Amino acid sequence: MSPDGHAVTPSRPAGRSSCLEARHEEPPISTDPIARQLLDAVRPELGYRERAGKHTKFGEWYADNVAKDPDFKAAPWCDMFVSWAADRAGVQDHVGEFALTTRHAKWFEKHHAWSDRPEPGAVVFFAWSGSKKIRDIDHVGIVEKVVGRKVHTIEGNVDGVWLKRKVRDTSKIVGYGLPRKVKVAQRAPVTIQPAAAVNASVQSAGASATRNMAATQGKALDVVWSPGDAVLPAGLLFAVVSTAVTGIRVKAAAATSGGRHRKRG
């Protein structure tokens, strides 16, 4: 009480917060669209369990679409699950497609997207030894949220065979790959000319070459060239267009790196 009889509210010591302010509140949903898309893809898979023979749909997808190697169908699948989710969410260029956790972490580091601070949607890498070196990474998951000093994750191949939520402290965490920081080069649009345009281009080139030849030989143009001579035969035209399209498809199908996850989570 004050000398005049009024109640006095104790002042808060400088540098100290109230209980309400000290409480760790759950952060709001991430505003990063890549994080949202990735988490939206993994949450419906909670409770998934590997089948007999260590087979999973994630390993089968990776074996058929990325590695082109059937051995991956029964391989440890924590990182293949992350790759599958990234593909399902349409953010594979930001997350990468890997089966080997150490190579995946180095990929984030190469893209200047490696961090020691967690955030929703980050790819989190673990070393059960407590090491903080990328070469010692054993396991990987996806950060769902961060509450205080606890990192809430969604991970595959944990507790033996499950895909489930886990709560981790930072003692076993090596670092985080941040998909939002991976810079993706814009792909130039591919334009394939119609057959008529290709044929017209060939005619034009042939006509120009023939005119030059006529001028060099001192002959009249109509003696050495007629428009019909430059028309590409249908079979050859088809071969030219087919070769161009095949070349484009081969480049687009170039696979990313594969590998194996070394230990079960």
PDB file of C-alpha atoms in Angstrom:
ATOM      1  CA  MET A   1       0.000   0.000   0.000  1.00  0.00           C
ATOM      2  CA  SER A   2       1.132   3.566  -0.700  1.00  0.00           C
ATOM      3  CA  PRO A   3       1.264   6.161   2.093  1.00  0.00           C
ATOM      4  CA  ASP A   4      -2.069   7.586   0.889  1.00  0.00           C
ATOM      5  CA  GLY A   5      -3.755   4.161   1.174  1.00  0.00           C
ATOM      6  CA  HIS A   6      -3.882   3.270  -2.551  1.00  0.00           C
ATOM      7  CA  ALA A   7      -2.877  -0.116  -3.839  1.00  0.00           C
ATOM      8  CA  VAL A   8       0.446  -0.166  -5.626  1.00  0.00           C
ATOM      9  CA  THR A   9       1.111  -2.492  -8.583  1.00  0.00           C
ATOM     10  CA  PRO A  10       4.587  -3.960  -8.262  1.00  0.00           C
ATOM     11  CA  SER A  11       6.832  -2.891 -11.090  1.00  0.00           C
ATOM     12  CA  ARG A  12       8.495  -5.580 -13.196  1.00  0.00           C
ATOM     13  CA  PRO A  13      12.292  -5.673 -12.786  1.00  0.00           C
ATOM     14  CA  ALA A  14      14.126  -4.380 -15.827  1.00  0.00           C
ATOM     15  CA  GLY A  15      15.144  -7.105 -18.278  1.00  0.00           C
ATOM     16  CA  ARG A  16      12.579  -9.650 -17.036  1.00  0.00           C
ATOM     17  CA  SER A  17       9.339 -10.568 -18.804  1.00  0.00           C
ATOM     18  CA  SER A  18       5.971 -11.510 -17.391  1.00  0.00           C
ATOM     19  CA  CYS A  19       4.822 -15.156 -17.269  1.00  0.00           C
ATOM     20  CA  LEU A  20       2.578 -14.547 -20.259  1.00  0.00           C
ATOM     21  CA  GLU A  21       5.416 -13.086 -22.295  1.00  0.00           C
ATOM     22  CA  ALA A  22       7.776 -15.874 -21.276  1.00  0.00           C
ATOM     23  CA  ARG A  23       5.390 -18.579 -22.390  1.00  0.00           C
ATOM     24  CA  HIS A  24       6.410 -20.155 -25.715  1.00  0.00           C
ATOM     25  CA  GLU A  25       3.438 -19.793 -28.004  1.00  0.00           C
ATOM     26  CA  GLU A  26       3.008 -21.995 -31.050  1.00  0.00           C
ATOM     27  CA  PRO A  27       4.026 -19.957 -34.098  1.00  0.00           C
ATOM     28  CA  PRO A  28       1.455 -19.112 -36.751  1.00  0.00           C
ATOM     29  CA  ILE A  29       1.122 -21.256 -39.848  1.00  0.00           C
ATOM     30  CA  SER A  30       4.010 -20.590 -42.218  1.00  0.00           C
ATOM     31  CA  THR A  31       3.359 -18.010 -44.888  1.00  0.00           C
ATOM     32  CA  ASP A  32       5.934 -19.671 -47.137  1.00  0.00           C
ATOM     33  CA  PRO A  33       3.995 -21.396 -49.957  1.00  0.00           C
ATOM     34  CA  ILE A  34       6.691 -24.047 -50.448  1.00  0.00           C
ATOM     35  CA  ALA A  35       6.480 -25.056 -46.776  1.00  0.00           C
ATOM     36  CA  ARG A  36       2.688 -25.190 -46.892  1.00  0.00           C
ATOM     37  CA  GLN A  37       2.627 -27.333 -50.021  1.00  0.00           C
ATOM     38  CA  LEU A  38       5.211 -29.757 -48.637  1.00  0.00           C
ATOM     39  CA  LEU A  39       3.428 -30.167 -45.291  1.00  0.00           C
ATOM     40  CA  ASP A  40       0.064 -30.550 -47.012  1.00  0.00           C
ATOM     41  CA  ALA A  41       1.569 -33.463 -48.961  1.00  0.00           C
ATOM     42  CA  VAL A  42       3.010 -35.302 -45.940  1.00  0.00           C
ATOM     43  CA  ARG A  43       0.236 -34.995 -43.347  1.00  0.00           C
ATOM     44  CA  PRO A  44      -2.176 -37.392 -45.111  1.00  0.00           C
ATOM     45  CA  GLU A  45       0.558 -40.072 -44.978  1.00  0.00           C
ATOM     46  CA  LEU A  46       0.757 -40.129 -41.157  1.00  0.00           C
ATOM     47  CA  GLY A  47       0.347 -43.675 -39.877  1.00  0.00           C
ATOM     48  CA  TYR A  48       1.772 -45.295 -43.003  1.00  0.00           C
ATOM     49  CA  ARG A  49       3.716 -48.477 -42.260  1.00  0.00           C
ATOM     50  CA  GLU A  50       6.192 -50.325 -44.445  1.00  0.00           C
ATOM     51  CA  ARG A  51       5.093 -53.638 -45.904  1.00  0.00           C
ATOM     52  CA  ALA A  52       6.691 -57.068 -45.686  1.00  0.00           C
ATOM     53  CA  GLY A  53      10.204 -57.191 -47.055  1.00  0.00           C
ATOM     54  CA  LYS A  54      10.753 -53.510 -46.135  1.00  0.00           C
ATOM     55  CA  HIS A  55       8.855 -52.410 -49.225  1.00  0.00           C
ATOM     56  CA  THR A  56       7.147 -49.010 -49.291  1.00  0.00           C
ATOM     57  CA  LYS A  57       5.350 -47.006 -51.931  1.00  0.00           C
ATOM     58  CA  PHE A  58       7.995 -44.320 -51.461  1.00  0.00           C
ATOM     59  CA  GLY A  59      10.838 -46.692 -52.263  1.00  0.00           C
ATOM     60  CA  GLU A  60       8.935 -48.060 -55.240  1.00  0.00           C
ATOM     61  CA  TRP A  61       8.307 -44.554 -56.546  1.00  0.00           C
ATOM     62  CA  TYR A  62      11.972 -43.616 -56.117  1.00  0.00           C
ATOM     63  CA  ALA A  63      13.221 -46.819 -57.745  1.00  0.00           C
ATOM     64  CA  ASP A  64      10.956 -46.375 -60.778  1.00  0.00           C
ATOM     65  CA  ASN A  65      11.144 -42.608 -61.274  1.00  0.00           C
ATOM     66  CA  VAL A  66      14.464 -41.351 -59.916  1.00  0.00           C
ATOM     67  CA  ALA A  67      17.081 -44.078 -59.421  1.00  0.00           C
ATOM     68  CA  LYS A  68      15.826 -46.481 -62.129  1.00  0.00           C
ATOM     69  CA  ASP A  69      17.095 -49.252 -59.862  1.00  0.00           C
ATOM     70  CA  PRO A  70      14.819 -51.896 -58.263  1.00  0.00           C
ATOM     71  CA  ASP A  71      17.141 -52.250 -55.247  1.00  0.00           C
ATOM     72  CA  PHE A  72      15.708 -49.016 -53.849  1.00  0.00           C
ATOM     73  CA  LYS A  73      12.260 -50.562 -53.449  1.00  0.00           C
ATOM     74  CA  ALA A  74      13.339 -52.205 -50.182  1.00  0.00           C
ATOM     75  CA  ALA A  75      15.975 -49.660 -49.100  1.00  0.00           C
ATOM     76  CA  PRO A  76      15.710 -47.502 -45.941  1.00  0.00           C
ATOM     77  CA  TRP A  77      13.166 -44.926 -46.957  1.00  0.00           C
ATOM     78  CA  CYS A  78      13.262 -41.808 -44.753  1.00  0.00           C
ATOM     79  CA  ASP A  79      14.795 -39.602 -47.462  1.00  0.00           C
ATOM     80  CA  MET A  80      12.875 -41.240 -50.290  1.00  0.00           C
ATOM     81  CA  PHE A  81       9.711 -40.267 -48.401  1.00  0.00           C
ATOM     82  CA  VAL A  82      10.860 -36.611 -48.370  1.00  0.00           C
ATOM     83  CA  SER A  83      11.595 -36.828 -52.102  1.00  0.00           C
ATOM     84  CA  TRP A  84       8.209 -38.397 -52.809  1.00  0.00           C
ATOM     85  CA  ALA A  85       6.445 -35.655 -50.836  1.00  0.00           C
ATOM     86  CA  ALA A  86       8.341 -32.937 -52.698  1.00  0.00           C
ATOM     87  CA  ASP A  87       7.319 -34.448 -56.022  1.00  0.00           C
ATOM     88  CA  ARG A  88       3.696 -34.812 -54.880  1.00  0.00           C
ATOM     89  CA  ALA A  89       3.684 -31.150 -53.767  1.00  0.00           C
ATOM     90  CA  GLY A  90       5.323 -29.954 -56.990  1.00  0.00           C
ATOM     91  CA  VAL A  91       8.303 -28.427 -55.140  1.00  0.00           C
ATOM     92  CA  GLN A  92      10.966 -31.012 -56.025  1.00  0.00           C
ATOM     93  CA  ASP A  93      13.239 -28.351 -57.518  1.00  0.00           C
ATOM     94  CA  HIS A  94      13.341 -26.640 -54.111  1.00  0.00           C
ATOM     95  CA  VAL A  95      13.631 -29.798 -51.999  1.00  0.00           C
ATOM     96  CA  GLY A  96      15.667 -32.146 -54.186  1.00  0.00           C
ATOM     97  CA  GLU A  97      15.196 -35.867 -54.855  1.00  0.00           C
ATOM     98  CA  PHE A  98      17.594 -38.050 -52.893  1.00  0.00           C
ATOM     99  CA  ALA A  99      17.862 -41.334 -51.012  1.00  0.00           C
ATOM    100  CA  LEU A 100      21.239 -40.640 -49.360  1.00  0.00           C
ATOM    101  CA  THR A 101      20.871 -38.195 -46.472  1.00  0.00           C
ATOM    102  CA  THR A 102      24.460 -36.910 -46.535  1.00  0.00           C
ATOM    103  CA  ARG A 103      24.247 -36.086 -50.237  1.00  0.00           C
ATOM    104  CA  HIS A 104      20.911 -34.368 -49.696  1.00  0.00           C
ATOM    105  CA  ALA A 105      22.362 -32.140 -46.954  1.00  0.00           C
ATOM    106  CA  LYS A 106      25.360 -31.235 -49.132  1.00  0.00           C
ATOM    107  CA  TRP A 107      22.923 -30.295 -51.914  1.00  0.00           C
ATOM    108  CA  PHE A 108      21.247 -27.760 -49.630  1.00  0.00           C
ATOM    109  CA  GLU A 109      24.650 -26.464 -48.569  1.00  0.00           C
ATOM    110  CA  LYS A 110      25.698 -26.060 -52.213  1.00  0.00           C
ATOM    111  CA  HIS A 111      22.527 -24.026 -52.870  1.00  0.00           C
ATOM    112  CA  HIS A 112      23.252 -21.736 -49.890  1.00  0.00           C
ATOM    113  CA  ALA A 113      20.118 -23.054 -48.201  1.00  0.00           C
ATOM    114  CA  TRP A 114      21.705 -24.702 -45.134  1.00  0.00           C
ATOM    115  CA  SER A 115      20.843 -23.361 -41.684  1.00  0.00           C
ATOM    116  CA  ASP A 116      21.134 -24.105 -37.970  1.00  0.00           C
ATOM    117  CA  ARG A 117      17.722 -22.549 -37.278  1.00  0.00           C
ATOM    118  CA  PRO A 118      14.514 -24.592 -37.657  1.00  0.00           C
ATOM    119  CA  GLU A 119      11.348 -23.401 -39.336  1.00  0.00           C
ATOM    120  CA  PRO A 120       8.154 -25.087 -40.617  1.00  0.00           C
ATOM    121  CA  GLY A 121       8.774 -26.845 -43.921  1.00  0.00           C
ATOM    122  CA  ALA A 122      12.524 -27.194 -43.377  1.00  0.00           C
ATOM    123  CA  VAL A 123      14.180 -30.545 -44.082  1.00  0.00           C
ATOM    124  CA  VAL A 124      15.834 -31.583 -40.807  1.00  0.00           C
ATOM    125  CA  PHE A 125      18.907 -33.833 -40.687  1.00  0.00           C
ATOM    126  CA  PHE A 126      19.912 -35.973 -37.683  1.00  0.00           C
ATOM    127  CA  ALA A 127      23.093 -37.680 -36.463  1.00  0.00           C
ATOM    128  CA  TRP A 128      22.402 -40.111 -33.628  1.00  0.00           C
ATOM    129  CA  SER A 129      26.001 -39.755 -32.449  1.00  0.00           C
ATOM    130  CA  GLY A 130      25.405 -36.101 -31.619  1.00  0.00           C
ATOM    131  CA  SER A 131      27.870 -35.005 -34.317  1.00  0.00           C
ATOM    132  CA  LYS A 132      27.274 -31.704 -36.059  1.00  0.00           C
ATOM    133  CA  LYS A 133      29.048 -32.781 -39.249  1.00  0.00           C
ATOM    134  CA  ILE A 134      27.189 -33.491 -42.464  1.00  0.00           C
ATOM    135  CA  ARG A 135      29.232 -36.620 -43.124  1.00  0.00           C
ATOM    136  CA  ASP A 136      27.773 -38.217 -39.965  1.00  0.00           C
ATOM    137  CA  ILE A 137      24.092 -37.678 -40.815  1.00  0.00           C
ATOM    138  CA  ASP A 138      21.915 -40.779 -40.309  1.00  0.00           C
ATOM    139  CA  HIS A 139      18.314 -39.670 -40.749  1.00  0.00           C
ATOM    140  CA  VAL A 140      16.037 -36.978 -42.154  1.00  0.00           C
ATOM    141  CA  GLY A 141      12.524 -35.607 -41.669  1.00  0.00           C
ATOM    142  CA  ILE A 142      10.413 -32.497 -42.219  1.00  0.00           C
ATOM    143  CA  VAL A 143       9.827 -29.790 -39.600  1.00  0.00           C
ATOM    144  CA  GLU A 144       6.135 -29.260 -38.938  1.00  0.00           C
ATOM    145  CA  LYS A 145       6.438 -26.626 -36.218  1.00  0.00           C
ATOM    146  CA  VAL A 146       8.795 -25.296 -33.561  1.00  0.00           C
ATOM    147  CA  VAL A 147       7.637 -24.810 -29.969  1.00  0.00           C
ATOM    148  CA  GLY A 148      10.207 -23.449 -27.564  1.00  0.00           C
ATOM    149  CA  ARG A 149      13.331 -25.573 -27.877  1.00  0.00           C
ATOM    150  CA  LYS A 150      11.425 -28.546 -29.260  1.00  0.00           C
ATOM    151  CA  VAL A 151      11.258 -29.333 -32.965  1.00  0.00           C
ATOM    152  CA  HIS A 152       8.071 -31.109 -34.041  1.00  0.00           C
ATOM    153  CA  THR A 153       8.637 -33.218 -37.134  1.00  0.00           C
ATOM    154  CA  ILE A 154       7.059 -35.651 -39.548  1.00  0.00           C
ATOM    155  CA  GLU A 155       9.436 -38.511 -40.374  1.00  0.00           C
ATOM    156  CA  GLY A 156       9.416 -41.751 -42.281  1.00  0.00           C
ATOM    157  CA  ASN A 157      11.131 -45.012 -41.259  1.00  0.00           C
ATOM    158  CA  VAL A 158      11.049 -44.191 -37.536  1.00  0.00           C
ATOM    159  CA  ASP A 159      10.481 -46.563 -34.619  1.00  0.00           C
ATOM    160  CA  GLY A 160      11.296 -49.347 -37.020  1.00  0.00           C
ATOM    161  CA  VAL A 161       8.660 -49.088 -39.692  1.00  0.00           C
ATOM    162  CA  TRP A 162       6.408 -46.077 -39.221  1.00  0.00           C
ATOM    163  CA  LEU A 163       5.705 -42.696 -40.760  1.00  0.00           C
ATOM    164  CA  LYS A 164       4.734 -40.528 -37.821  1.00  0.00           C
ATOM    165  CA  ARG A 165       5.096 -37.313 -35.852  1.00  0.00           C
ATOM    166  CA  LYS A 166       8.073 -36.962 -33.523  1.00  0.00           C
ATOM    167  CA  VAL A 167       9.193 -34.316 -31.025  1.00  0.00           C
ATOM    168  CA  ARG A 168      12.960 -33.799 -31.093  1.00  0.00           C
ATOM    169  CA  ASP A 169      15.408 -31.725 -29.114  1.00  0.00           C
ATOM    170  CA  THR A 170      18.314 -30.171 -30.925  1.00  0.00           C
ATOM    171  CA  SER A 171      21.051 -32.389 -29.476  1.00  0.00           C
ATOM    172  CA  LYS A 172      20.818 -34.878 -32.367  1.00  0.00           C
ATOM    173  CA  ILE A 173      20.127 -32.343 -35.120  1.00  0.00           C
ATOM    174  CA  VAL A 174      22.956 -31.492 -37.521  1.00  0.00           C
ATOM    175  CA  GLY A 175      21.138 -28.764 -39.431  1.00  0.00           C
ATOM    176  CA  TYR A 176      18.272 -27.805 -41.685  1.00  0.00           C
ATOM    177  CA  GLY A 177      17.799 -27.500 -45.429  1.00  0.00           C
ATOM    178  CA  LEU A 178      15.544 -24.557 -46.284  1.00  0.00           C
ATOM    179  CA  PRO A 179      13.624 -25.174 -49.526  1.00  0.00           C
ATOM    180  CA  ARG A 180      12.506 -21.529 -49.726  1.00  0.00           C
ATOM    181  CA  LYS A 181      16.143 -20.451 -50.116  1.00  0.00           C
ATOM    182  CA  VAL A 182      16.948 -22.765 -53.032  1.00  0.00           C
ATOM    183  CA  LYS A 183      17.109 -20.628 -56.149  1.00  0.00           C
ATOM    184  CA  VAL A 184      15.521 -22.376 -59.100  1.00  0.00           C
ATOM    185  CA  ALA A 185      16.506 -21.253 -62.583  1.00  0.00           C
ATOM    186  CA  GLN A 186      13.590 -20.393 -64.830  1.00  0.00           C
ATOM    187  CA  ARG A 187      13.175 -22.906 -67.613  1.00  0.00           C
ATOM    188  CA  ALA A 188      13.115 -21.404 -71.076  1.00  0.00           C
ATOM    189  CA  PRO A 189      10.001 -22.352 -73.051  1.00  0.00           C
ATOM    190  CA  VAL A 190      10.598 -24.911 -75.776  1.00  0.00           C
ATOM    191  CA  THR A 191       9.059 -24.081 -79.153  1.00  0.00           C
ATOM    192  CA  ILE A 192       8.803 -26.732 -81.860  1.00  0.00           C
ATOM    193  CA  GLN A 193       8.067 -25.391 -85.312  1.00  0.00           C
ATOM    194  CA  PRO A 194       5.237 -27.011 -87.280  1.00  0.00           C
ATOM    195  CA  ALA A 195       6.338 -29.238 -90.142  1.00  0.00           C
ATOM    196  CA  ALA A 196       5.241 -26.637 -92.686  1.00  0.00           C
ATOM    197  CA  ALA A 197       7.464 -24.020 -91.069  1.00  0.00           C
ATOM    198  CA  VAL A 198      10.444 -26.389 -90.982  1.00  0.00           C
ATOM    199  CA  ASN A 199       9.913 -27.233 -94.653  1.00  0.00           C
ATOM    200  CA  ALA A 200       9.625 -23.556 -95.557  1.00  0.00           C
ATOM    201  CA  SER A 201      12.863 -22.838 -93.706  1.00  0.00           C
ATOM    202  CA  VAL A 202      14.645 -25.615 -95.593  1.00  0.00           C
ATOM    203  CA  GLN A 203      13.265 -24.284 -98.890  1.00  0.00           C
ATOM    204  CA  SER A 204      14.486 -20.789 -98.076  1.00  0.00           C
ATOM    205  CA  ALA A 205      17.966 -22.026 -97.165  1.00  0.00           C
ATOM    206  CA  GLY A 206      18.140 -24.162-100.294  1.00  0.00           C
ATOM    207  CA  ALA A 207      17.030 -21.299-102.502  1.00  0.00           C
ATOM    208  CA  SER A 208      19.643 -18.971-101.040  1.00  0.00           C
ATOM    209  CA  ALA A 209      22.435 -21.504-101.530  1.00  0.00           C
ATOM    210  CA  THR A 210      21.334 -22.197-105.102  1.00  0.00           C
ATOM    211  CA  ARG A 211      21.266 -18.503-106.002  1.00  0.00           C
ATOM    212  CA  ASN A 212      24.801 -18.150-104.711  1.00  0.00           C
ATOM    213  CA  MET A 213      25.897 -21.133-106.775  1.00  0.00           C
ATOM    214  CA  ALA A 214      24.257 -19.708-109.883  1.00  0.00           C
ATOM    215  CA  ALA A 215      25.938 -16.360-109.415  1.00  0.00           C
ATOM    216  CA  THR A 216      29.340 -18.024-108.932  1.00  0.00           C
ATOM    217  CA  GLN A 217      28.951 -20.125-112.091  1.00  0.00           C
ATOM    218  CA  GLY A 218      27.567 -17.252-114.157  1.00  0.00           C
ATOM    219  CA  LYS A 219      24.400 -19.191-114.980  1.00  0.00           C
ATOM    220  CA  ALA A 220      20.810 -18.057-115.101  1.00  0.00           C
ATOM    221  CA  LEU A 221      18.881 -18.863-111.930  1.00  0.00           C
ATOM    222  CA  ASP A 222      16.182 -20.877-113.697  1.00  0.00           C
ATOM    223  CA  VAL A 223      18.814 -23.224-115.105  1.00  0.00           C
ATOM    224  CA  VAL A 224      20.044 -24.513-111.740  1.00  0.00           C
ATOM    225  CA  TRP A 225      17.029 -24.126-109.402  1.00  0.00           C
ATOM    226  CA  SER A 226      13.304 -24.458-109.276  1.00  0.00           C
ATOM    227  CA  PRO A 227      11.147 -24.116-106.114  1.00  0.00           C
ATOM    228  CA  GLY A 228      10.196 -27.803-106.164  1.00  0.00           C
ATOM    229  CA  ASP A 229      13.841 -28.867-105.893  1.00  0.00           C
ATOM    230  CA  ALA A 230      14.136 -27.486-102.336  1.00  0.00           C
ATOM    231  CA  VAL A 231      11.057 -29.232-100.880  1.00  0.00           C
ATOM    232  CA  LEU A 232      12.175 -31.723 -98.245  1.00  0.00           C
ATOM    233  CA  PRO A 233      10.836 -35.267 -98.885  1.00  0.00           C
ATOM    234  CA  ALA A 234       8.164 -36.270 -96.369  1.00  0.00           C
ATOM    235  CA  GLY A 235      10.220 -39.132 -94.888  1.00  0.00           C
ATOM    236  CA  LEU A 236      13.303 -36.979 -94.324  1.00  0.00           C
ATOM    237  CA  LEU A 237      11.195 -34.160 -92.840  1.00  0.00           C
ATOM    238  CA  PHE A 238       9.667 -36.585 -90.326  1.00  0.00           C
ATOM    239  CA  ALA A 239      13.151 -37.789 -89.336  1.00  0.00           C
ATOM    240  CA  VAL A 240      14.364 -34.217 -88.724  1.00  0.00           C
ATOM    241  CA  VAL A 241      11.388 -33.316 -86.528  1.00  0.00           C
ATOM    242  CA  SER A 242      11.515 -36.650 -84.635  1.00  0.00           C
ATOM    243  CA  THR A 243      15.223 -36.234 -83.883  1.00  0.00           C
ATOM    244  CA  ALA A 244      14.651 -32.737 -82.503  1.00  0.00           C
ATOM    245  CA  VAL A 245      11.795 -33.841 -80.247  1.00  0.00           C
ATOM    246  CA  THR A 246      13.735 -36.892 -78.992  1.00  0.00           C
ATOM    247  CA  GLY A 247      16.706 -34.714 -78.096  1.00  0.00           C
ATOM    248  CA  ILE A 248      14.506 -32.416 -76.046  1.00  0.00           C
ATOM    249  CA  ARG A 249      12.928 -35.330 -74.171  1.00  0.00           C
ATOM    250  CA  VAL A 250      16.303 -36.874 -73.335  1.00  0.00           C
ATOM    251  CA  LYS A 251      17.549 -33.610 -71.831  1.00  0.00           C
ATOM    252  CA  ALA A 252      14.361 -33.151 -69.805  1.00  0.00           C
ATOM    253  CA  ALA A 253      14.617 -36.683 -68.372  1.00  0.00           C
ATOM    254  CA  ALA A 254      18.081 -36.218 -66.863  1.00  0.00           C
ATOM    255  CA  ALA A 255      17.900 -37.807 -63.387  1.00  0.00           C
ATOM    256  CA  THR A 256      19.043 -36.278 -60.098  1.00  0.00           C
ATOM    257  CA  SER A 257      21.476 -38.074 -57.849  1.00  0.00           C
ATOM    258  CA  GLY A 258      20.518 -41.204 -55.965  1.00  0.00           C
ATOM    259  CA  GLY A 259      22.143 -43.158 -53.200  1.00  0.00           C
ATOM    260  CA  ARG A 260      21.131 -44.928 -50.026  1.00  0.00           C
ATOM    261  CA  HIS A 261      20.176 -43.822 -46.580  1.00  0.00           C
ATOM    262  CA  ARG A 262      22.752 -45.363 -44.278  1.00  0.00           C
ATOM    263  CA  LYS A 263      20.784 -46.195 -41.137  1.00  0.00           C
ATOM    264  CA  ARG A 264      17.228 -46.575 -40.018  1.00  0.00           C
ATOM    265  CA  GLY A 265      15.766 -43.743 -37.942  1.00  0.00           C
TER     266      GLY A 265
END
